[in-house]
mmCIF file of C-alpha atoms in Angstrom:
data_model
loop_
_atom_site.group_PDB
_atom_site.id
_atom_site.type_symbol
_atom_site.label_atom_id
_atom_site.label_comp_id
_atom_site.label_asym_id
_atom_site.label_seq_id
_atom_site.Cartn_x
_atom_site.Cartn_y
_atom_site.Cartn_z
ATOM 1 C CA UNK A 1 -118.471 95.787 80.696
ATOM 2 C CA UNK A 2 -119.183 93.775 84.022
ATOM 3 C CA UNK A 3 -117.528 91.219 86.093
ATOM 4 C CA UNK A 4 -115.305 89.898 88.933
ATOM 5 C CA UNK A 5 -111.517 90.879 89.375
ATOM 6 C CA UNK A 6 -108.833 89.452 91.254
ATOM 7 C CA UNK A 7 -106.934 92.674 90.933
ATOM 8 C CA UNK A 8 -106.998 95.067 93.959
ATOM 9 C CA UNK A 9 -104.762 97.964 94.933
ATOM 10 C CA UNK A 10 -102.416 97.712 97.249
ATOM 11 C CA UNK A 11 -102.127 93.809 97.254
ATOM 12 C CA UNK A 12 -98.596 93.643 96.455
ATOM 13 C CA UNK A 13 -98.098 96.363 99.416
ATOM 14 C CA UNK A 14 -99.849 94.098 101.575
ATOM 15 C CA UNK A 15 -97.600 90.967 100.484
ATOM 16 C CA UNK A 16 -94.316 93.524 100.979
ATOM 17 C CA UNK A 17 -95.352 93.541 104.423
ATOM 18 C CA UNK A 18 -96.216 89.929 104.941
ATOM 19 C CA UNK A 19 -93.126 88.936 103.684
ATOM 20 C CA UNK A 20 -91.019 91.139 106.163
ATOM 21 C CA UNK A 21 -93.162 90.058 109.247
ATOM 22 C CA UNK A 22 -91.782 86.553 108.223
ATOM 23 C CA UNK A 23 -87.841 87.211 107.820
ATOM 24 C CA UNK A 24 -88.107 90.594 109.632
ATOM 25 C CA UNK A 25 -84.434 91.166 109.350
ATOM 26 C CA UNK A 26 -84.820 91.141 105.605
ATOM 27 C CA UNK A 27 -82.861 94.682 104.316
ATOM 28 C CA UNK A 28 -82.290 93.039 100.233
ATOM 29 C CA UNK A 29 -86.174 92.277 98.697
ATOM 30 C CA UNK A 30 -86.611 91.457 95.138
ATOM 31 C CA UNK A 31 -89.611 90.883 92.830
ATOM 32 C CA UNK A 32 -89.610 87.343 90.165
ATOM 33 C CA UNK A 33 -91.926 88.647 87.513
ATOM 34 C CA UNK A 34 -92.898 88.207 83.686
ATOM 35 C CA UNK A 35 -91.245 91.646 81.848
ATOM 36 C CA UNK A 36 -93.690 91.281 78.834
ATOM 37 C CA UNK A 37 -96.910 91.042 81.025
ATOM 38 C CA UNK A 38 -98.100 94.969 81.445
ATOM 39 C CA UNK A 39 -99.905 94.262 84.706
ATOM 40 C CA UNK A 40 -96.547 92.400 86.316
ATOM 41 C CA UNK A 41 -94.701 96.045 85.511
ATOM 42 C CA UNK A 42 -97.829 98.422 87.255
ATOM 43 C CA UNK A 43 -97.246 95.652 90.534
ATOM 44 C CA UNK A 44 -93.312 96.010 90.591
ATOM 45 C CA UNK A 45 -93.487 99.745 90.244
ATOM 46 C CA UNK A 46 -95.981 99.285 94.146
ATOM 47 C CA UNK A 47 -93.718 96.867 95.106
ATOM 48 C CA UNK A 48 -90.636 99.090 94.554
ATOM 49 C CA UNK A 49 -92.611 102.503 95.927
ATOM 50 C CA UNK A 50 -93.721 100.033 99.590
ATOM 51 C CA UNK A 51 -89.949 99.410 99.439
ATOM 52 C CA UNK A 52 -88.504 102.902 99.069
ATOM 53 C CA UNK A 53 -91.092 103.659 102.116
ATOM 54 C CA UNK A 54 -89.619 100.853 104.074
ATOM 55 C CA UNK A 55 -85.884 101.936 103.348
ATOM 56 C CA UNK A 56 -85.669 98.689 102.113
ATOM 57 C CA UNK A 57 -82.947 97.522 99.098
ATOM 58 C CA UNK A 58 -85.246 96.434 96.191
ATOM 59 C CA UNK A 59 -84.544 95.316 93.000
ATOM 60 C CA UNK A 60 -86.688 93.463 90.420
ATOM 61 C CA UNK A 61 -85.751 90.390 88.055
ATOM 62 C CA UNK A 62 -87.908 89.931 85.175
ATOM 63 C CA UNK A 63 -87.908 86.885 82.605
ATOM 64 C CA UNK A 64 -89.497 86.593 79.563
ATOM 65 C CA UNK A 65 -89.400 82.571 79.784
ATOM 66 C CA UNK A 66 -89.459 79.438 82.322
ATOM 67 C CA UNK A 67 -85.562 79.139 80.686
ATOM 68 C CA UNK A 68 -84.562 82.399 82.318
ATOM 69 C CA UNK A 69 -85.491 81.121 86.258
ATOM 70 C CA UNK A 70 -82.335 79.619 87.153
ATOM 71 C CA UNK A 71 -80.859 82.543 85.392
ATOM 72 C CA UNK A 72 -83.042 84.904 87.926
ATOM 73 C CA UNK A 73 -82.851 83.110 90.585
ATOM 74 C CA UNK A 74 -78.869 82.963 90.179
ATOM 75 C CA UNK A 75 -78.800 86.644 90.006
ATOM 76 C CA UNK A 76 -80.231 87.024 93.077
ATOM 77 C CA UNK A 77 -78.311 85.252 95.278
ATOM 78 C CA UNK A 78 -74.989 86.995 93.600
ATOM 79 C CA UNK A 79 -76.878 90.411 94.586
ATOM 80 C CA UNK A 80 -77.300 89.124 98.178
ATOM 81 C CA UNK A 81 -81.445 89.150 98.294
ATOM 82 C CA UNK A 82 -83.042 87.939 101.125
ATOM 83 C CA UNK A 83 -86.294 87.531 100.005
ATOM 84 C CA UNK A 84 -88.960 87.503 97.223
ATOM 85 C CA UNK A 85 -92.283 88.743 96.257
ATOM 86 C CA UNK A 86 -93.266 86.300 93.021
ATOM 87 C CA UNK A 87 -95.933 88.594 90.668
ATOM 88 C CA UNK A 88 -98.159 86.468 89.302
ATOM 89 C CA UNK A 89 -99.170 86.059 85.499
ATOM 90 C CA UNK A 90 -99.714 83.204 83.313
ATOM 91 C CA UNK A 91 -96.070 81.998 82.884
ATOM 92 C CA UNK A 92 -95.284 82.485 86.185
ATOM 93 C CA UNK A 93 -98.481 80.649 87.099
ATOM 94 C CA UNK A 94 -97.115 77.657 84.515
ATOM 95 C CA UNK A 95 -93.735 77.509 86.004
ATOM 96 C CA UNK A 96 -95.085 77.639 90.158
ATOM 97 C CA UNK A 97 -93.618 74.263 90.576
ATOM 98 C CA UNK A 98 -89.858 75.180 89.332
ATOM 99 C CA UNK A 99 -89.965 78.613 90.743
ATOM 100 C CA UNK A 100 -90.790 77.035 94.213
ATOM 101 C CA UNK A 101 -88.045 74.798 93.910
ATOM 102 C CA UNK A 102 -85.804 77.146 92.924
ATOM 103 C CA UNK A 103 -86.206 79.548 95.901
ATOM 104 C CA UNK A 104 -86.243 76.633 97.920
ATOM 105 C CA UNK A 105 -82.739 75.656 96.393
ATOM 106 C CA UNK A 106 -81.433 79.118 96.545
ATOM 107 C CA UNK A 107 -82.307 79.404 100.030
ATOM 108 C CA UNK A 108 -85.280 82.580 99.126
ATOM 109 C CA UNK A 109 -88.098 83.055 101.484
ATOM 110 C CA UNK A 110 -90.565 84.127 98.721
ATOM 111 C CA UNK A 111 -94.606 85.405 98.928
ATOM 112 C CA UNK A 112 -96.747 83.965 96.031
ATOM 113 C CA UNK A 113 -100.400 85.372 95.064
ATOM 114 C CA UNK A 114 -102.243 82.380 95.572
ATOM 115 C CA UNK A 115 -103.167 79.112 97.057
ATOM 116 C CA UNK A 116 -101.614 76.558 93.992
ATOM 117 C CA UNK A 117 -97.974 78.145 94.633
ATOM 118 C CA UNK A 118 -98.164 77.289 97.883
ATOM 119 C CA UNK A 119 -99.710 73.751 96.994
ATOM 120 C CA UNK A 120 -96.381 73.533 94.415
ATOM 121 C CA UNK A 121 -94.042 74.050 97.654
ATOM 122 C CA UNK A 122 -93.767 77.780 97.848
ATOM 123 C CA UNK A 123 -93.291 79.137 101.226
ATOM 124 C CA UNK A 124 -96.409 81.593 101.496
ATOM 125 C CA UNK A 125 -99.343 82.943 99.312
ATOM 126 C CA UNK A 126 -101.507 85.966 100.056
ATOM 127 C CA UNK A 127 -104.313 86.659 97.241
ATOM 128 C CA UNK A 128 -108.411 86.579 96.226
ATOM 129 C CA UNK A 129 -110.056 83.724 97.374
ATOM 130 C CA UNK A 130 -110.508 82.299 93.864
ATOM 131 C CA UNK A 131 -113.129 80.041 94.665
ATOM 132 C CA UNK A 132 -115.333 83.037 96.606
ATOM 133 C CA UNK A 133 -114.515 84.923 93.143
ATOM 134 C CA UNK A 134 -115.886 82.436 91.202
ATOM 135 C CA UNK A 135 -119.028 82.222 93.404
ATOM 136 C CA UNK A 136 -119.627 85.475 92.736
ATOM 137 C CA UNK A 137 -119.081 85.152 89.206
ATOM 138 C CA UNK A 138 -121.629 82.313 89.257
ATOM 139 C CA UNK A 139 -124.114 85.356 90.960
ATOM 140 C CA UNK A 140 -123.369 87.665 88.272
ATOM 141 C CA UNK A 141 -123.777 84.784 84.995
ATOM 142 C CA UNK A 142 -127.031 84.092 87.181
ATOM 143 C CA UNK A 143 -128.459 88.107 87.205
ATOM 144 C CA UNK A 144 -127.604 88.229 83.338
ATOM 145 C CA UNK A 145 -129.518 85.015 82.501
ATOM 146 C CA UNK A 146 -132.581 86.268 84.802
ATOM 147 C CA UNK A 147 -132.316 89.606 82.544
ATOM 148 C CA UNK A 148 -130.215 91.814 84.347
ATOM 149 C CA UNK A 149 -128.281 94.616 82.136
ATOM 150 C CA UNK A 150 -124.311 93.911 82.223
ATOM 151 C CA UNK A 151 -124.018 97.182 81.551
ATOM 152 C CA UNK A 152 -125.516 97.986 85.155
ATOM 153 C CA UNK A 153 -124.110 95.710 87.011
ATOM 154 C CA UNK A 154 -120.603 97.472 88.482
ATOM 155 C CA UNK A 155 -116.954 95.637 88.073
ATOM 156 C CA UNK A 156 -116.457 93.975 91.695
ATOM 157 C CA UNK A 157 -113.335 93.674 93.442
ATOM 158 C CA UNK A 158 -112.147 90.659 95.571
ATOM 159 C CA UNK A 159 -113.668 90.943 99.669
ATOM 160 C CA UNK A 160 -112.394 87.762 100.983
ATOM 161 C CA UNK A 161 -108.559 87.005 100.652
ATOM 162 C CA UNK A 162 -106.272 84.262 101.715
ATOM 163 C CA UNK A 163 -103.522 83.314 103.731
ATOM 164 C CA UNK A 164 -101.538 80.010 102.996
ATOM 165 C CA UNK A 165 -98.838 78.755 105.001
ATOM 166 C CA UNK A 166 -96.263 75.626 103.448
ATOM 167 C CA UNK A 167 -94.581 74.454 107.040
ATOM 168 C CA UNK A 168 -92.676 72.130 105.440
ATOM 169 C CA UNK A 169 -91.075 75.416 103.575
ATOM 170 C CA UNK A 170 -90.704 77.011 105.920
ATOM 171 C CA UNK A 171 -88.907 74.400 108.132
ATOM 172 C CA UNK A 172 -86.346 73.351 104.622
ATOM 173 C CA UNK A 173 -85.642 77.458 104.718
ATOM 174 C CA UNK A 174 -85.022 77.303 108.199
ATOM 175 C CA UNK A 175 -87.351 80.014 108.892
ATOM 176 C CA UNK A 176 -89.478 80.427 112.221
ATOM 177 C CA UNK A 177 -93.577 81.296 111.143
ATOM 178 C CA UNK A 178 -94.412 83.875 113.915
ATOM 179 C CA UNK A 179 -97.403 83.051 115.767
ATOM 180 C CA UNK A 180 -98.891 86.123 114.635
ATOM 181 C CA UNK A 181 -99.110 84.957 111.218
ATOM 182 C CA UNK A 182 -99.785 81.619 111.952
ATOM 183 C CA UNK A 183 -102.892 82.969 113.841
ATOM 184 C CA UNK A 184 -103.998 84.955 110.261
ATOM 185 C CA UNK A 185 -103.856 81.839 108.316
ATOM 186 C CA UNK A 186 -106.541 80.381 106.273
ATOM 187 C CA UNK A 187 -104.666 77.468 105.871
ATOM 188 C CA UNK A 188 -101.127 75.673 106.655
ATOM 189 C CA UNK A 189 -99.831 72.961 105.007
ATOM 190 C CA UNK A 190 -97.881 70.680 107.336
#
């Protein structure tokens, strides 16, 4: 077995603290995520340990369908959450569009994985560079076709990452971008 992945420890602790640099007063965190995706679970289990180190209220909301959003997103504001980390999978991924407009509706500063869910209106993404991970994809189909052994060639983890910024977001939540973030930013979206 040989490859890219976009998975990488400690990414979701990394978003936990992105998130809090933008609404820094933020006590009540959630995670949005997709209950019958395994990997979603091992990232809300981080998410919840980066909280409990943070003293910081944290509760998760899974779904199991786009129908169960509003449902979530409902849920959150009656248990007062300030803010949300979105875990990424493939339904979440199909609904980006909805689930930015519904934090956007509910009033939820929320951190995406990637790029598109910022590009669907979500307030911030931090993730893989998928087009540097698909470069390097395109090195590894290229070593395999010149006779390289897959089975020698190591499973790679992501080395460049992203920072997206949707200003428009953030102005519609109301919410100040610190310049230090702004300064980090790959890329923001006026």
């Amino acid at each position: 077995i040989t490859g890219v992945s976009s998975f990488t420890p400690d990414l979701m602790a990394k978003r936990f603290e992105l998130l809090r640099e933008v609404v820094p007063k933020s006590s009540r965190l959630a995670a949005l995520w997709h209950r019958d995706n395994a990997p979603s679970m091992a990232s809300v289990r981080e998410l919840d340990a980066s909280s409990a180190k943070a003293r910081v209220a944290f509760q998760s909301f899974g779904i199991r369908s786009g129908d169960g959003l509003e449902d979530a997103f409902s849920a959150m504001t009656r248990e007062h959450i300030e803010a949300v980390i979105v875990v990424n999978s493939a339904l979440i991924y199909l609904e980006r569009r909805k689930i930015a407009e519904l934090a956007l509706k509910y009033k939820l500063p929320a951190i995406y994985s990637g790029a598109e869910y910022v590009d669907a209106g979500g307030l911030l993404a931090y993730g893989p560079s998928y087009p540097e991970l698909f470069r390097h994809a395109a090195v590894y189909v290229d070593k395999i076709l010149k006779g390289a052994n897959p089975g020698d060639m190591p499973i790679e983890q992501p080395t460049t990452f992203e920072l997206v910024i949707n200003a428009n977001t953030a102005r519609a939540l109301g919410i100040a971008i610190p310049p230090s973030i702004l300064a980090r930013a790959n890329r923001v979206i006026q």
